[in-house]
Amino acid sequence: MHIKEIDLYTADLEGTIRFYSGSIGLETLSLQEDRVAFKAGDTVLTFIKSEAEHIYHFAFDIPNNKMLEAVQWLALRAERIANHEGNYLTVFDNWNAQSVYFYDNNSNIVEFITRFDQVINSDEPFSAALITSVSEIGLVAENPIDFGEQLAAQYPVSFYHKGPRREDFAALGDESGLFIISGQSRHWYPTETTAHAEPLSVTFADDQTSSVYKMQFGEVQ
C-alpha cells in the first residue's frame, strides 16, 4: 500500500511551518490560517492547528545510498535521537532496513528510513527533495493484534510478513507503507515517550486495485 495523505494535529502551527519548511526543507503545497500541507514525496503531509498538544510517530522513506548522509545532514537541522546503544544509525536486520530518528518542533518522533528490499538510489546530494513518501504512521491501541485484525477485516491490509506480531506491537502493510501499531504502555522506539492514541487521518491506496481508502482515528481536542 502507499500512504497518500496524512492529517496530523499541532498546537504550534507556526513552529511546525518553520521546522518543516525551513529546517527540513519540505515544499509547502498549501497554507491556510489553521493548517499547512507539505509535499513529502508521493505523500501530502498536513498539520492542522489544535488547542491540545499531540505526539505522533511517522517515517519518511529515503534512497538506499543516502542514509549515512542523512544522519549527518540532520545534525544541523534537528535534534537527532540516539538508539539504546548510543548510535544515531539503527540497523533493522529483520526488516532489511536502516533508520535515523529525530524530534520535530512538536516532539513528534520522526524517522528517515531506507528499505533495501526496495532498490532506490540517487546521485543527488541529500535533501528533503529525495524523500519518496511517508511510509509509516504510528497508531496506538490497547491490544495491537486485535486492532490489527479489525483493520484487516475492514480494509485491504494484512499483517506485515516480516513481523513482529506481539501483544504490545504489530505492523500492517508492506515495504511501501506500514501502520505501526503500538500498545498503550509501550514507548516509541528509541525514546522514553509513552505511546498514546492521537487524532489523525490516513488516506492510502491499495497497490493491487488502485482503490483509495481514508481512515479517521480519534477526536480533536
PDB file of N, CA, C and O in Angstrom, residues 58-130:
ATOM      1  N   PHE A  58       6.014   8.941  12.852  1.00  0.00           N
ATOM      2  CA  PHE A  58       5.873   8.650  11.430  1.00  0.00           C
ATOM      3  C   PHE A  58       7.255   8.619  10.797  1.00  0.00           C
ATOM      4  O   PHE A  58       8.241   9.087  11.382  1.00  0.00           O
ATOM      5  N   ALA A  59       7.321   8.036   9.601  1.00  0.00           N
ATOM      6  CA  ALA A  59       8.618   7.839   8.948  1.00  0.00           C
ATOM      7  C   ALA A  59       8.575   8.279   7.499  1.00  0.00           C
ATOM      8  O   ALA A  59       7.573   8.077   6.796  1.00  0.00           O
ATOM      9  N   PHE A  60       9.693   8.866   7.066  1.00  0.00           N
ATOM     10  CA  PHE A  60       9.902   9.228   5.668  1.00  0.00           C
ATOM     11  C   PHE A  60      10.831   8.196   5.021  1.00  0.00           C
ATOM     12  O   PHE A  60      11.895   7.901   5.569  1.00  0.00           O
ATOM     13  N   ASP A  61      10.473   7.678   3.867  1.00  0.00           N
ATOM     14  CA  ASP A  61      11.367   6.812   3.101  1.00  0.00           C
ATOM     15  C   ASP A  61      12.393   7.656   2.350  1.00  0.00           C
ATOM     16  O   ASP A  61      12.044   8.695   1.763  1.00  0.00           O
ATOM     17  N   ILE A  62      13.652   7.187   2.344  1.00  0.00           N
ATOM     18  CA  ILE A  62      14.702   7.860   1.584  1.00  0.00           C
ATOM     19  C   ILE A  62      15.491   6.812   0.788  1.00  0.00           C
ATOM     20  O   ILE A  62      15.397   5.616   1.065  1.00  0.00           O
ATOM     21  N   PRO A  63      16.302   7.229  -0.200  1.00  0.00           N
ATOM     22  CA  PRO A  63      17.051   6.268  -1.016  1.00  0.00           C
ATOM     23  C   PRO A  63      18.047   5.444  -0.205  1.00  0.00           C
ATOM     24  O   PRO A  63      18.576   5.886   0.823  1.00  0.00           O
ATOM     25  N   ASN A  64      18.348   4.253  -0.721  1.00  0.00           N
ATOM     26  CA  ASN A  64      19.219   3.311  -0.022  1.00  0.00           C
ATOM     27  C   ASN A  64      20.607   3.864   0.248  1.00  0.00           C
ATOM     28  O   ASN A  64      21.199   3.592   1.309  1.00  0.00           O
ATOM     29  N   ASN A  65      21.155   4.597  -0.696  1.00  0.00           N
ATOM     30  CA  ASN A  65      22.546   5.041  -0.577  1.00  0.00           C
ATOM     31  C   ASN A  65      22.683   6.400   0.103  1.00  0.00           C
ATOM     32  O   ASN A  65      23.770   6.995   0.067  1.00  0.00           O
ATOM     33  N   LYS A  66      21.619   6.883   0.758  1.00  0.00           N
ATOM     34  CA  LYS A  66      21.663   8.222   1.347  1.00  0.00           C
ATOM     35  C   LYS A  66      21.503   8.220   2.861  1.00  0.00           C
ATOM     36  O   LYS A  66      21.442   9.300   3.466  1.00  0.00           O
ATOM     37  N   MET A  67      21.495   7.051   3.500  1.00  0.00           N
ATOM     38  CA  MET A  67      21.237   7.029   4.935  1.00  0.00           C
ATOM     39  C   MET A  67      22.366   7.683   5.737  1.00  0.00           C
ATOM     40  O   MET A  67      22.115   8.523   6.608  1.00  0.00           O
ATOM     41  N   LEU A  68      23.611   7.321   5.482  1.00  0.00           N
ATOM     42  CA  LEU A  68      24.714   7.911   6.242  1.00  0.00           C
ATOM     43  C   LEU A  68      24.786   9.418   6.016  1.00  0.00           C
ATOM     44  O   LEU A  68      25.063  10.186   6.949  1.00  0.00           O
ATOM     45  N   GLU A  69      24.513   9.846   4.806  1.00  0.00           N
ATOM     46  CA  GLU A  69      24.482  11.279   4.508  1.00  0.00           C
ATOM     47  C   GLU A  69      23.345  11.956   5.259  1.00  0.00           C
ATOM     48  O   GLU A  69      23.497  13.077   5.777  1.00  0.00           O
ATOM     49  N   ALA A  70      22.201  11.285   5.346  1.00  0.00           N
ATOM     50  CA  ALA A  70      21.048  11.849   6.048  1.00  0.00           C
ATOM     51  C   ALA A  70      21.321  12.005   7.536  1.00  0.00           C
ATOM     52  O   ALA A  70      20.875  12.978   8.166  1.00  0.00           O
ATOM     53  N   VAL A  71      22.039  11.055   8.122  1.00  0.00           N
ATOM     54  CA  VAL A  71      22.392  11.154   9.538  1.00  0.00           C
ATOM     55  C   VAL A  71      23.190  12.431   9.796  1.00  0.00           C
ATOM     56  O   VAL A  71      22.926  13.165  10.768  1.00  0.00           O
ATOM     57  N   GLN A  72      24.154  12.723   8.952  1.00  0.00           N
ATOM     58  CA  GLN A  72      24.961  13.930   9.114  1.00  0.00           C
ATOM     59  C   GLN A  72      24.168  15.184   8.753  1.00  0.00           C
ATOM     60  O   GLN A  72      24.306  16.224   9.412  1.00  0.00           O
ATOM     61  N   TRP A  73      23.356  15.105   7.743  1.00  0.00           N
ATOM     62  CA  TRP A  73      22.538  16.236   7.295  1.00  0.00           C
ATOM     63  C   TRP A  73      21.614  16.707   8.409  1.00  0.00           C
ATOM     64  O   TRP A  73      21.415  17.911   8.608  1.00  0.00           O
ATOM     65  N   LEU A  74      21.069  15.765   9.166  1.00  0.00           N
ATOM     66  CA  LEU A  74      20.142  16.107  10.253  1.00  0.00           C
ATOM     67  C   LEU A  74      20.833  16.834  11.399  1.00  0.00           C
ATOM     68  O   LEU A  74      20.180  17.563  12.148  1.00  0.00           O
ATOM     69  N   ALA A  75      22.129  16.625  11.553  1.00  0.00           N
ATOM     70  CA  ALA A  75      22.844  17.179  12.703  1.00  0.00           C
ATOM     71  C   ALA A  75      22.690  18.694  12.795  1.00  0.00           C
ATOM     72  O   ALA A  75      22.668  19.254  13.901  1.00  0.00           O
ATOM     73  N   LEU A  76      22.568  19.376  11.670  1.00  0.00           N
ATOM     74  CA  LEU A  76      22.456  20.837  11.643  1.00  0.00           C
ATOM     75  C   LEU A  76      21.008  21.314  11.578  1.00  0.00           C
ATOM     76  O   LEU A  76      20.761  22.524  11.565  1.00  0.00           O
ATOM     77  N   ARG A  77      20.049  20.372  11.564  1.00  0.00           N
ATOM     78  CA  ARG A  77      18.668  20.762  11.295  1.00  0.00           C
ATOM     79  C   ARG A  77      17.651  20.315  12.337  1.00  0.00           C
ATOM     80  O   ARG A  77      16.555  20.861  12.398  1.00  0.00           O
ATOM     81  N   ALA A  78      17.989  19.307  13.131  1.00  0.00           N
ATOM     82  CA  ALA A  78      17.026  18.763  14.088  1.00  0.00           C
ATOM     83  C   ALA A  78      17.764  18.071  15.220  1.00  0.00           C
ATOM     84  O   ALA A  78      18.972  17.808  15.125  1.00  0.00           O
ATOM     85  N   GLU A  79      17.032  17.772  16.269  1.00  0.00           N
ATOM     86  CA  GLU A  79      17.609  17.013  17.384  1.00  0.00           C
ATOM     87  C   GLU A  79      17.511  15.526  17.059  1.00  0.00           C
ATOM     88  O   GLU A  79      16.427  14.942  17.079  1.00  0.00           O
ATOM     89  N   ARG A  80      18.647  14.928  16.742  1.00  0.00           N
ATOM     90  CA  ARG A  80      18.658  13.505  16.448  1.00  0.00           C
ATOM     91  C   ARG A  80      18.489  12.702  17.739  1.00  0.00           C
ATOM     92  O   ARG A  80      18.858  13.155  18.820  1.00  0.00           O
ATOM     93  N   ILE A  81      17.947  11.502  17.602  1.00  0.00           N
ATOM     94  CA  ILE A  81      17.685  10.647  18.756  1.00  0.00           C
ATOM     95  C   ILE A  81      18.588   9.421  18.656  1.00  0.00           C
ATOM     96  O   ILE A  81      18.510   8.653  17.694  1.00  0.00           O
ATOM     97  N   ALA A  82      19.438   9.242  19.663  1.00  0.00           N
ATOM     98  CA  ALA A  82      20.307   8.069  19.681  1.00  0.00           C
ATOM     99  C   ALA A  82      19.514   6.829  20.079  1.00  0.00           C
ATOM    100  O   ALA A  82      18.554   6.910  20.858  1.00  0.00           O
ATOM    101  N   ASN A  83      19.916   5.679  19.561  1.00  0.00           N
ATOM    102  CA  ASN A  83      19.270   4.430  19.963  1.00  0.00           C
ATOM    103  C   ASN A  83      19.840   3.956  21.303  1.00  0.00           C
ATOM    104  O   ASN A  83      20.651   4.646  21.930  1.00  0.00           O
ATOM    105  N   HIS A  84      19.418   2.785  21.740  1.00  0.00           N
ATOM    106  CA  HIS A  84      19.803   2.313  23.067  1.00  0.00           C
ATOM    107  C   HIS A  84      21.295   1.987  23.159  1.00  0.00           C
ATOM    108  O   HIS A  84      21.830   1.868  24.260  1.00  0.00           O
ATOM    109  N   GLU A  85      21.959   1.857  22.020  1.00  0.00           N
ATOM    110  CA  GLU A  85      23.404   1.627  22.015  1.00  0.00           C
ATOM    111  C   GLU A  85      24.189   2.930  21.894  1.00  0.00           C
ATOM    112  O   GLU A  85      25.411   2.921  21.841  1.00  0.00           O
ATOM    113  N   GLY A  86      23.481   4.045  21.833  1.00  0.00           N
ATOM    114  CA  GLY A  86      24.130   5.343  21.735  1.00  0.00           C
ATOM    115  C   GLY A  86      24.460   5.781  20.325  1.00  0.00           C
ATOM    116  O   GLY A  86      25.177   6.767  20.134  1.00  0.00           O
ATOM    117  N   ASN A  87      23.914   5.083  19.323  1.00  0.00           N
ATOM    118  CA  ASN A  87      24.184   5.407  17.921  1.00  0.00           C
ATOM    119  C   ASN A  87      22.979   6.086  17.284  1.00  0.00           C
ATOM    120  O   ASN A  87      21.834   5.801  17.637  1.00  0.00           O
ATOM    121  N   TYR A  88      23.252   6.945  16.323  1.00  0.00           N
ATOM    122  CA  TYR A  88      22.156   7.582  15.596  1.00  0.00           C
ATOM    123  C   TYR A  88      21.636   6.689  14.476  1.00  0.00           C
ATOM    124  O   TYR A  88      20.457   6.770  14.113  1.00  0.00           O
ATOM    125  N   LEU A  89      22.490   5.846  13.923  1.00  0.00           N
ATOM    126  CA  LEU A  89      22.079   4.924  12.870  1.00  0.00           C
ATOM    127  C   LEU A  89      21.607   3.623  13.498  1.00  0.00           C
ATOM    128  O   LEU A  89      22.332   3.000  14.279  1.00  0.00           O
ATOM    129  N   THR A  90      20.387   3.223  13.180  1.00  0.00           N
ATOM    130  CA  THR A  90      19.825   1.974  13.688  1.00  0.00           C
ATOM    131  C   THR A  90      19.639   1.007  12.522  1.00  0.00           C
ATOM    132  O   THR A  90      19.081   1.367  11.493  1.00  0.00           O
ATOM    133  N   VAL A  91      20.134  -0.215  12.708  1.00  0.00           N
ATOM    134  CA  VAL A  91      20.033  -1.261  11.688  1.00  0.00           C
ATOM    135  C   VAL A  91      18.967  -2.261  12.115  1.00  0.00           C
ATOM    136  O   VAL A  91      19.021  -2.805  13.221  1.00  0.00           O
ATOM    137  N   PHE A  92      17.983  -2.490  11.252  1.00  0.00           N
ATOM    138  CA  PHE A  92      16.933  -3.473  11.492  1.00  0.00           C
ATOM    139  C   PHE A  92      17.171  -4.654  10.547  1.00  0.00           C
ATOM    140  O   PHE A  92      16.696  -4.660   9.403  1.00  0.00           O
ATOM    141  N   ASP A  93      17.901  -5.641  11.023  1.00  0.00           N
ATOM    142  CA  ASP A  93      18.227  -6.787  10.170  1.00  0.00           C
ATOM    143  C   ASP A  93      16.987  -7.536   9.725  1.00  0.00           C
ATOM    144  O   ASP A  93      16.903  -7.997   8.579  1.00  0.00           O
ATOM    145  N   ASN A  94      16.008  -7.660  10.631  1.00  0.00           N
ATOM    146  CA  ASN A  94      14.815  -8.441  10.290  1.00  0.00           C
ATOM    147  C   ASN A  94      13.959  -7.755   9.231  1.00  0.00           C
ATOM    148  O   ASN A  94      13.207  -8.414   8.502  1.00  0.00           O
ATOM    149  N   TRP A  95      14.074  -6.430   9.118  1.00  0.00           N
ATOM    150  CA  TRP A  95      13.338  -5.701   8.095  1.00  0.00           C
ATOM    151  C   TRP A  95      14.226  -5.307   6.912  1.00  0.00           C
ATOM    152  O   TRP A  95      13.738  -4.690   5.966  1.00  0.00           O
ATOM    153  N   ASN A  96      15.513  -5.646   6.988  1.00  0.00           N
ATOM    154  CA  ASN A  96      16.467  -5.254   5.950  1.00  0.00           C
ATOM    155  C   ASN A  96      16.386  -3.750   5.700  1.00  0.00           C
ATOM    156  O   ASN A  96      16.236  -3.280   4.568  1.00  0.00           O
ATOM    157  N   ALA A  97      16.490  -3.005   6.808  1.00  0.00           N
ATOM    158  CA  ALA A  97      16.299  -1.551   6.750  1.00  0.00           C
ATOM    159  C   ALA A  97      17.256  -0.846   7.710  1.00  0.00           C
ATOM    160  O   ALA A  97      17.815  -1.468   8.626  1.00  0.00           O
ATOM    161  N   GLN A  98      17.428   0.438   7.486  1.00  0.00           N
ATOM    162  CA  GLN A  98      18.207   1.295   8.384  1.00  0.00           C
ATOM    163  C   GLN A  98      17.439   2.582   8.625  1.00  0.00           C
ATOM    164  O   GLN A  98      16.709   3.053   7.736  1.00  0.00           O
ATOM    165  N   SER A  99      17.626   3.154   9.820  1.00  0.00           N
ATOM    166  CA  SER A  99      16.875   4.349  10.190  1.00  0.00           C
ATOM    167  C   SER A  99      17.734   5.312  10.984  1.00  0.00           C
ATOM    168  O   SER A  99      18.717   4.927  11.630  1.00  0.00           O
ATOM    169  N   VAL A 100      17.307   6.572  10.972  1.00  0.00           N
ATOM    170  CA  VAL A 100      17.767   7.579  11.916  1.00  0.00           C
ATOM    171  C   VAL A 100      16.524   8.322  12.397  1.00  0.00           C
ATOM    172  O   VAL A 100      15.629   8.631  11.612  1.00  0.00           O
ATOM    173  N   TYR A 101      16.454   8.558  13.708  1.00  0.00           N
ATOM    174  CA  TYR A 101      15.289   9.189  14.325  1.00  0.00           C
ATOM    175  C   TYR A 101      15.632  10.610  14.755  1.00  0.00           C
ATOM    176  O   TYR A 101      16.774  10.920  15.106  1.00  0.00           O
ATOM    177  N   PHE A 102      14.592  11.467  14.781  1.00  0.00           N
ATOM    178  CA  PHE A 102      14.781  12.833  15.251  1.00  0.00           C
ATOM    179  C   PHE A 102      13.459  13.392  15.743  1.00  0.00           C
ATOM    180  O   PHE A 102      12.379  12.875  15.415  1.00  0.00           O
ATOM    181  N   TYR A 103      13.561  14.440  16.559  1.00  0.00           N
ATOM    182  CA  TYR A 103      12.371  15.149  17.037  1.00  0.00           C
ATOM    183  C   TYR A 103      12.071  16.330  16.121  1.00  0.00           C
ATOM    184  O   TYR A 103      12.985  17.012  15.650  1.00  0.00           O
ATOM    185  N   ASP A 104      10.788  16.583  15.899  1.00  0.00           N
ATOM    186  CA  ASP A 104      10.423  17.851  15.278  1.00  0.00           C
ATOM    187  C   ASP A 104      10.073  18.852  16.371  1.00  0.00           C
ATOM    188  O   ASP A 104      10.280  18.597  17.565  1.00  0.00           O
ATOM    189  N   ASN A 105       9.550  19.999  16.014  1.00  0.00           N
ATOM    190  CA  ASN A 105       9.250  21.052  16.997  1.00  0.00           C
ATOM    191  C   ASN A 105       8.127  20.666  17.944  1.00  0.00           C
ATOM    192  O   ASN A 105       7.979  21.259  19.019  1.00  0.00           O
ATOM    193  N   ASN A 106       7.337  19.659  17.582  1.00  0.00           N
ATOM    194  CA  ASN A 106       6.232  19.204  18.426  1.00  0.00           C
ATOM    195  C   ASN A 106       6.609  18.035  19.325  1.00  0.00           C
ATOM    196  O   ASN A 106       5.742  17.489  20.006  1.00  0.00           O
ATOM    197  N   SER A 107       7.870  17.630  19.278  1.00  0.00           N
ATOM    198  CA  SER A 107       8.367  16.424  19.944  1.00  0.00           C
ATOM    199  C   SER A 107       7.826  15.152  19.313  1.00  0.00           C
ATOM    200  O   SER A 107       7.858  14.078  19.936  1.00  0.00           O
ATOM    201  N   ASN A 108       7.320  15.242  18.089  1.00  0.00           N
ATOM    202  CA  ASN A 108       6.995  14.035  17.346  1.00  0.00           C
ATOM    203  C   ASN A 108       8.266  13.232  17.105  1.00  0.00           C
ATOM    204  O   ASN A 108       9.351  13.798  16.902  1.00  0.00           O
ATOM    205  N   ILE A 109       8.129  11.906  17.111  1.00  0.00           N
ATOM    206  CA  ILE A 109       9.264  11.027  16.837  1.00  0.00           C
ATOM    207  C   ILE A 109       9.240  10.716  15.353  1.00  0.00           C
ATOM    208  O   ILE A 109       8.428   9.927  14.877  1.00  0.00           O
ATOM    209  N   VAL A 110      10.127  11.373  14.619  1.00  0.00           N
ATOM    210  CA  VAL A 110      10.155  11.291  13.166  1.00  0.00           C
ATOM    211  C   VAL A 110      11.343  10.417  12.758  1.00  0.00           C
ATOM    212  O   VAL A 110      12.354  10.356  13.459  1.00  0.00           O
ATOM    213  N   GLU A 111      11.233   9.788  11.628  1.00  0.00           N
ATOM    214  CA  GLU A 111      12.243   8.803  11.207  1.00  0.00           C
ATOM    215  C   GLU A 111      12.526   8.951   9.721  1.00  0.00           C
ATOM    216  O   GLU A 111      11.610   9.110   8.923  1.00  0.00           O
ATOM    217  N   PHE A 112      13.799   8.912   9.360  1.00  0.00           N
ATOM    218  CA  PHE A 112      14.205   8.640   7.987  1.00  0.00           C
ATOM    219  C   PHE A 112      14.531   7.152   7.932  1.00  0.00           C
ATOM    220  O   PHE A 112      15.326   6.667   8.734  1.00  0.00           O
ATOM    221  N   ILE A 113      13.931   6.432   7.011  1.00  0.00           N
ATOM    222  CA  ILE A 113      14.174   5.002   6.891  1.00  0.00           C
ATOM    223  C   ILE A 113      14.457   4.652   5.444  1.00  0.00           C
ATOM    224  O   ILE A 113      13.897   5.261   4.524  1.00  0.00           O
ATOM    225  N   THR A 114      15.355   3.706   5.235  1.00  0.00           N
ATOM    226  CA  THR A 114      15.568   3.149   3.908  1.00  0.00           C
ATOM    227  C   THR A 114      15.405   1.647   3.981  1.00  0.00           C
ATOM    228  O   THR A 114      15.862   1.000   4.930  1.00  0.00           O
ATOM    229  N   ARG A 115      14.723   1.096   3.000  1.00  0.00           N
ATOM    230  CA  ARG A 115      14.403  -0.335   2.970  1.00  0.00           C
ATOM    231  C   ARG A 115      15.104  -0.944   1.752  1.00  0.00           C
ATOM    232  O   ARG A 115      14.784  -0.615   0.613  1.00  0.00           O
ATOM    233  N   PHE A 116      16.032  -1.852   2.027  1.00  0.00           N
ATOM    234  CA  PHE A 116      16.871  -2.350   0.952  1.00  0.00           C
ATOM    235  C   PHE A 116      16.162  -3.367   0.061  1.00  0.00           C
ATOM    236  O   PHE A 116      16.674  -3.709  -1.007  1.00  0.00           O
ATOM    237  N   ASP A 117      14.986  -3.838   0.482  1.00  0.00           N
ATOM    238  CA  ASP A 117      14.184  -4.676  -0.410  1.00  0.00           C
ATOM    239  C   ASP A 117      13.572  -3.857  -1.533  1.00  0.00           C
ATOM    240  O   ASP A 117      13.115  -4.405  -2.539  1.00  0.00           O
ATOM    241  N   GLN A 118      13.546  -2.539  -1.353  1.00  0.00           N
ATOM    242  CA  GLN A 118      13.135  -1.620  -2.407  1.00  0.00           C
ATOM    243  C   GLN A 118      14.390  -0.903  -2.882  1.00  0.00           C
ATOM    244  O   GLN A 118      14.953  -0.084  -2.148  1.00  0.00           O
ATOM    245  N   VAL A 119      14.836  -1.196  -4.059  1.00  0.00           N
ATOM    246  CA  VAL A 119      16.097  -0.646  -4.557  1.00  0.00           C
ATOM    247  C   VAL A 119      15.850   0.742  -5.139  1.00  0.00           C
ATOM    248  O   VAL A 119      15.305   0.891  -6.239  1.00  0.00           O
ATOM    249  N   ILE A 120      16.214   1.758  -4.349  1.00  0.00           N
ATOM    250  CA  ILE A 120      16.091   3.153  -4.771  1.00  0.00           C
ATOM    251  C   ILE A 120      17.383   3.858  -4.386  1.00  0.00           C
ATOM    252  O   ILE A 120      17.756   3.895  -3.207  1.00  0.00           O
ATOM    253  N   ASN A 121      18.075   4.399  -5.373  1.00  0.00           N
ATOM    254  CA  ASN A 121      19.313   5.130  -5.127  1.00  0.00           C
ATOM    255  C   ASN A 121      19.242   6.487  -5.818  1.00  0.00           C
ATOM    256  O   ASN A 121      18.397   6.719  -6.682  1.00  0.00           O
ATOM    257  N   SER A 122      20.143   7.376  -5.415  1.00  0.00           N
ATOM    258  CA  SER A 122      20.158   8.712  -6.006  1.00  0.00           C
ATOM    259  C   SER A 122      21.584   9.227  -6.078  1.00  0.00           C
ATOM    260  O   SER A 122      22.404   8.964  -5.192  1.00  0.00           O
ATOM    261  N   ASP A 123      21.887   9.980  -7.135  1.00  0.00           N
ATOM    262  CA  ASP A 123      23.186  10.634  -7.283  1.00  0.00           C
ATOM    263  C   ASP A 123      23.158  12.060  -6.756  1.00  0.00           C
ATOM    264  O   ASP A 123      24.192  12.734  -6.746  1.00  0.00           O
ATOM    265  N   GLU A 124      21.981  12.533  -6.313  1.00  0.00           N
ATOM    266  CA  GLU A 124      21.854  13.902  -5.835  1.00  0.00           C
ATOM    267  C   GLU A 124      22.304  14.014  -4.374  1.00  0.00           C
ATOM    268  O   GLU A 124      22.165  13.057  -3.607  1.00  0.00           O
ATOM    269  N   PRO A 125      22.833  15.167  -3.972  1.00  0.00           N
ATOM    270  CA  PRO A 125      23.126  15.382  -2.546  1.00  0.00           C
ATOM    271  C   PRO A 125      21.849  15.249  -1.735  1.00  0.00           C
ATOM    272  O   PRO A 125      20.758  15.613  -2.201  1.00  0.00           O
ATOM    273  N   PHE A 126      21.960  14.746  -0.503  1.00  0.00           N
ATOM    274  CA  PHE A 126      20.742  14.515   0.260  1.00  0.00           C
ATOM    275  C   PHE A 126      20.037  15.824   0.595  1.00  0.00           C
ATOM    276  O   PHE A 126      20.649  16.812   0.989  1.00  0.00           O
ATOM    277  N   SER A 127      18.716  15.802   0.454  1.00  0.00           N
ATOM    278  CA  SER A 127      17.845  16.901   0.857  1.00  0.00           C
ATOM    279  C   SER A 127      16.443  16.333   0.986  1.00  0.00           C
ATOM    280  O   SER A 127      16.184  15.169   0.654  1.00  0.00           O
ATOM    281  N   ALA A 128      15.519  17.163   1.447  1.00  0.00           N
ATOM    282  CA  ALA A 128      14.134  16.721   1.572  1.00  0.00           C
ATOM    283  C   ALA A 128      13.528  16.338   0.230  1.00  0.00           C
ATOM    284  O   ALA A 128      12.549  15.589   0.187  1.00  0.00           O
ATOM    285  N   ALA A 129      14.119  16.837  -0.858  1.00  0.00           N
ATOM    286  CA  ALA A 129      13.611  16.506  -2.190  1.00  0.00           C
ATOM    287  C   ALA A 129      13.779  15.027  -2.512  1.00  0.00           C
ATOM    288  O   ALA A 129      13.108  14.511  -3.423  1.00  0.00           O
ATOM    289  N   LEU A 130      14.630  14.321  -1.774  1.00  0.00           N
ATOM    290  CA  LEU A 130      14.851  12.895  -2.017  1.00  0.00           C
ATOM    291  C   LEU A 130      13.901  12.010  -1.224  1.00  0.00           C
ATOM    292  O   LEU A 130      13.911  10.786  -1.394  1.00  0.00           O
TER     293      LEU A 130
END
